[in-house]
Amino acid sequence: MNESSAPAATPSVDDASAVLIDFLDRLACLGKSQAMDSLAASDLTLSQLKVVFALGAHDEPMSVNEVAEHVHLSLAAAGRTVDKLVVSNLVDRREDSADRRVKRVSLTDEGRAFVDSQLSVKEELVRGFVAGLPAPVCTDLLNALRPIVDSAVDYFDLGPPAP
């Protein structure tokens, strides 16, 4: 039996993890300076960026308390951050229709455009990387990833964190 017809050994979790981490690190490094330049040009603080992206990840408006929990800020710090984002016209704050004590926060059209522009930087980076792959490698990558992302099983749901 020659080497090419021998069954491939099942990779260990450690081996597969190491290669995946190396791949993701190298892919992230490709666009790090471009992404950082784009974010730095926004003049937003890290807390403001975290709030904007948290709101961008939610379809429904969030209470200031939910924002605080989601981005790991105190309620007071989240409130101040939201105030600055309202002034910058990236975020809109309104009273909750059911409870006027609760303020609901969502992105404005300008805030949504900002989030979309940042995501398009990442998408263009990935598109450029894939476009540079030889066709057989691109096919292999697609064939390796499709069963993971198209599966009825959510492989990304790792369950609750271990205590």
mmCIF file of C-alpha atoms in Angstrom:
data_model
loop_
_atom_site.group_PDB
_atom_site.id
_atom_site.type_symbol
_atom_site.label_atom_id
_atom_site.label_comp_id
_atom_site.label_asym_id
_atom_site.label_seq_id
_atom_site.Cartn_x
_atom_site.Cartn_y
_atom_site.Cartn_z
ATOM 1 C CA MET A 1 0.000 0.000 0.000
ATOM 2 C CA ASN A 2 1.531 3.305 -0.979
ATOM 3 C CA GLU A 3 1.390 6.473 1.083
ATOM 4 C CA SER A 4 -1.238 8.193 -1.095
ATOM 5 C CA SER A 5 -3.771 5.378 -0.676
ATOM 6 C CA ALA A 6 -3.257 4.982 3.083
ATOM 7 C CA PRO A 7 -6.154 6.280 5.163
ATOM 8 C CA ALA A 8 -5.419 9.659 6.699
ATOM 9 C CA ALA A 9 -4.897 9.635 10.425
ATOM 10 C CA THR A 10 -7.493 11.541 12.413
ATOM 11 C CA PRO A 11 -5.864 14.737 13.655
ATOM 12 C CA SER A 12 -5.748 15.357 17.353
ATOM 13 C CA VAL A 13 -7.771 18.182 18.851
ATOM 14 C CA ASP A 14 -4.493 19.853 19.802
ATOM 15 C CA ASP A 15 -3.118 19.625 16.243
ATOM 16 C CA ALA A 16 -6.333 20.898 14.649
ATOM 17 C CA SER A 17 -6.615 23.675 17.243
ATOM 18 C CA ALA A 18 -3.041 24.803 16.685
ATOM 19 C CA VAL A 19 -3.480 25.010 12.912
ATOM 20 C CA LEU A 20 -6.822 26.826 13.240
ATOM 21 C CA ILE A 21 -5.369 29.327 15.726
ATOM 22 C CA ASP A 22 -2.377 29.921 13.452
ATOM 23 C CA PHE A 23 -4.719 30.470 10.484
ATOM 24 C CA LEU A 24 -6.992 32.877 12.371
ATOM 25 C CA ASP A 25 -4.043 34.812 13.828
ATOM 26 C CA ARG A 26 -2.455 35.206 10.408
ATOM 27 C CA LEU A 27 -5.759 36.230 8.820
ATOM 28 C CA ALA A 28 -6.378 38.775 11.586
ATOM 29 C CA CYS A 29 -2.893 40.230 11.127
ATOM 30 C CA LEU A 30 -3.530 40.857 7.428
ATOM 31 C CA GLY A 31 -5.970 43.647 8.100
ATOM 32 C CA LYS A 32 -5.037 44.712 11.599
ATOM 33 C CA SER A 33 -3.410 48.002 10.601
ATOM 34 C CA GLN A 34 -6.159 48.810 8.092
ATOM 35 C CA ALA A 35 -8.879 48.077 10.633
ATOM 36 C CA MET A 36 -7.066 49.969 13.399
ATOM 37 C CA ASP A 37 -6.524 52.977 11.130
ATOM 38 C CA SER A 38 -10.206 52.986 10.261
ATOM 39 C CA LEU A 39 -11.277 52.745 13.917
ATOM 40 C CA ALA A 40 -8.732 55.354 15.049
ATOM 41 C CA ALA A 41 -10.013 57.777 12.419
ATOM 42 C CA SER A 42 -13.435 57.596 14.060
ATOM 43 C CA ASP A 43 -12.152 59.361 17.211
ATOM 44 C CA LEU A 44 -14.372 57.110 19.332
ATOM 45 C CA THR A 45 -13.140 55.751 22.652
ATOM 46 C CA LEU A 46 -12.889 52.018 23.234
ATOM 47 C CA SER A 47 -16.026 52.118 25.408
ATOM 48 C CA GLN A 48 -17.915 54.008 22.711
ATOM 49 C CA LEU A 49 -16.821 51.491 20.080
ATOM 50 C CA LYS A 50 -17.918 48.606 22.294
ATOM 51 C CA VAL A 51 -21.357 50.184 22.755
ATOM 52 C CA VAL A 52 -21.787 50.966 19.051
ATOM 53 C CA PHE A 53 -20.833 47.417 18.022
ATOM 54 C CA ALA A 54 -23.025 45.891 20.749
ATOM 55 C CA LEU A 55 -25.991 47.882 19.467
ATOM 56 C CA GLY A 56 -25.086 46.897 15.908
ATOM 57 C CA ALA A 57 -25.278 43.231 16.882
ATOM 58 C CA HIS A 58 -28.855 43.596 18.190
ATOM 59 C CA ASP A 59 -31.941 44.088 16.066
ATOM 60 C CA GLU A 60 -33.997 45.544 18.896
ATOM 61 C CA PRO A 61 -33.180 48.629 20.989
ATOM 62 C CA MET A 62 -31.436 47.834 24.262
ATOM 63 C CA SER A 63 -31.933 49.408 27.667
ATOM 64 C CA VAL A 64 -28.934 51.283 29.046
ATOM 65 C CA ASN A 65 -28.739 48.574 31.708
ATOM 66 C CA GLU A 66 -28.551 45.850 29.028
ATOM 67 C CA VAL A 67 -25.851 47.831 27.228
ATOM 68 C CA ALA A 68 -23.864 48.112 30.477
ATOM 69 C CA GLU A 69 -24.077 44.366 31.095
ATOM 70 C CA HIS A 70 -23.237 43.503 27.496
ATOM 71 C CA VAL A 71 -20.084 45.648 27.307
ATOM 72 C CA HIS A 72 -19.055 45.170 30.954
ATOM 73 C CA LEU A 73 -19.387 48.791 32.061
ATOM 74 C CA SER A 74 -21.015 50.183 35.171
ATOM 75 C CA LEU A 75 -24.487 51.597 34.622
ATOM 76 C CA ALA A 76 -23.127 55.120 35.181
ATOM 77 C CA ALA A 77 -20.267 54.644 32.701
ATOM 78 C CA ALA A 78 -22.620 53.141 30.111
ATOM 79 C CA GLY A 79 -24.993 56.077 30.576
ATOM 80 C CA ARG A 80 -22.181 58.616 30.043
ATOM 81 C CA THR A 81 -20.956 56.690 27.006
ATOM 82 C CA VAL A 82 -24.447 56.622 25.509
ATOM 83 C CA ASP A 83 -24.799 60.373 26.192
ATOM 84 C CA LYS A 84 -21.643 61.064 24.157
ATOM 85 C CA LEU A 85 -22.816 58.807 21.344
ATOM 86 C CA VAL A 86 -26.187 60.604 21.253
ATOM 87 C CA VAL A 87 -24.351 63.928 20.881
ATOM 88 C CA SER A 88 -22.275 62.369 18.062
ATOM 89 C CA ASN A 89 -25.525 61.296 16.351
ATOM 90 C CA LEU A 90 -24.485 57.634 16.299
ATOM 91 C CA VAL A 91 -27.056 56.516 18.875
ATOM 92 C CA ASP A 92 -30.661 57.380 19.587
ATOM 93 C CA ARG A 93 -32.134 57.182 23.099
ATOM 94 C CA ARG A 94 -35.886 57.033 23.726
ATOM 95 C CA GLU A 95 -38.201 56.252 26.599
ATOM 96 C CA ASP A 96 -39.547 52.718 26.684
ATOM 97 C CA SER A 97 -43.208 52.706 25.641
ATOM 98 C CA ALA A 98 -44.141 50.372 28.513
ATOM 99 C CA ASP A 99 -41.998 51.952 31.258
ATOM 100 C CA ARG A 100 -40.959 55.594 30.961
ATOM 101 C CA ARG A 101 -38.196 55.057 33.535
ATOM 102 C CA VAL A 102 -36.370 52.803 31.080
ATOM 103 C CA LYS A 103 -34.381 54.360 28.250
ATOM 104 C CA ARG A 104 -34.022 52.336 25.044
ATOM 105 C CA VAL A 105 -30.919 52.835 22.941
ATOM 106 C CA SER A 106 -30.439 52.040 19.252
ATOM 107 C CA LEU A 107 -28.183 53.057 16.394
ATOM 108 C CA THR A 108 -29.108 55.994 14.218
ATOM 109 C CA ASP A 109 -28.760 55.693 10.459
ATOM 110 C CA GLU A 110 -25.312 57.269 10.857
ATOM 111 C CA GLY A 111 -24.407 54.742 13.565
ATOM 112 C CA ARG A 112 -25.584 51.840 11.397
ATOM 113 C CA ALA A 113 -23.527 53.204 8.467
ATOM 114 C CA PHE A 114 -20.460 53.365 10.747
ATOM 115 C CA VAL A 115 -20.876 49.737 11.864
ATOM 116 C CA ASP A 116 -21.506 48.610 8.291
ATOM 117 C CA SER A 117 -18.387 50.422 7.066
ATOM 118 C CA GLN A 118 -16.254 48.711 9.714
ATOM 119 C CA LEU A 119 -17.690 45.298 8.821
ATOM 120 C CA SER A 120 -17.066 45.920 5.124
ATOM 121 C CA VAL A 121 -13.358 46.465 5.897
ATOM 122 C CA LYS A 122 -13.261 42.948 7.333
ATOM 123 C CA GLU A 123 -15.288 41.474 4.466
ATOM 124 C CA GLU A 124 -13.002 43.032 1.847
ATOM 125 C CA LEU A 125 -9.959 41.705 3.662
ATOM 126 C CA VAL A 126 -11.346 38.160 3.683
ATOM 127 C CA ARG A 127 -12.481 38.460 0.069
ATOM 128 C CA GLY A 128 -8.978 39.575 -0.956
ATOM 129 C CA PHE A 129 -7.386 36.699 0.943
ATOM 130 C CA VAL A 130 -9.683 34.111 -0.656
ATOM 131 C CA ALA A 131 -9.194 35.637 -4.117
ATOM 132 C CA GLY A 132 -5.446 35.087 -3.735
ATOM 133 C CA LEU A 133 -5.770 31.372 -2.998
ATOM 134 C CA PRO A 134 -5.120 28.842 -5.746
ATOM 135 C CA ALA A 135 -8.423 27.338 -6.965
ATOM 136 C CA PRO A 136 -7.829 23.864 -5.435
ATOM 137 C CA VAL A 137 -6.961 25.378 -2.044
ATOM 138 C CA CYS A 138 -10.054 27.617 -2.219
ATOM 139 C CA THR A 139 -12.186 24.570 -3.021
ATOM 140 C CA ASP A 140 -10.669 22.633 -0.113
ATOM 141 C CA LEU A 141 -11.294 25.567 2.242
ATOM 142 C CA LEU A 142 -14.908 25.812 1.109
ATOM 143 C CA ASN A 143 -15.395 22.058 1.459
ATOM 144 C CA ALA A 144 -13.909 22.123 4.970
ATOM 145 C CA LEU A 145 -15.958 25.072 6.220
ATOM 146 C CA ARG A 146 -19.332 24.480 4.583
ATOM 147 C CA PRO A 147 -20.283 21.443 6.742
ATOM 148 C CA ILE A 148 -19.519 23.498 9.851
ATOM 149 C CA VAL A 149 -21.474 26.639 8.997
ATOM 150 C CA ASP A 150 -24.332 24.944 7.094
ATOM 151 C CA SER A 151 -24.912 22.198 9.636
ATOM 152 C CA ALA A 152 -28.148 21.819 11.559
ATOM 153 C CA VAL A 153 -25.858 21.455 14.570
ATOM 154 C CA ASP A 154 -24.623 24.780 15.947
ATOM 155 C CA TYR A 155 -20.963 23.974 16.466
ATOM 156 C CA PHE A 156 -20.463 27.527 17.717
ATOM 157 C CA ASP A 157 -22.709 26.972 20.740
ATOM 158 C CA LEU A 158 -20.253 25.701 23.311
ATOM 159 C CA GLY A 159 -22.796 25.863 26.115
ATOM 160 C CA PRO A 160 -22.342 27.702 29.389
ATOM 161 C CA PRO A 161 -18.772 28.411 30.487
ATOM 162 C CA ALA A 162 -17.235 25.965 32.921
ATOM 163 C CA PRO A 163 -17.272 27.169 36.547
#
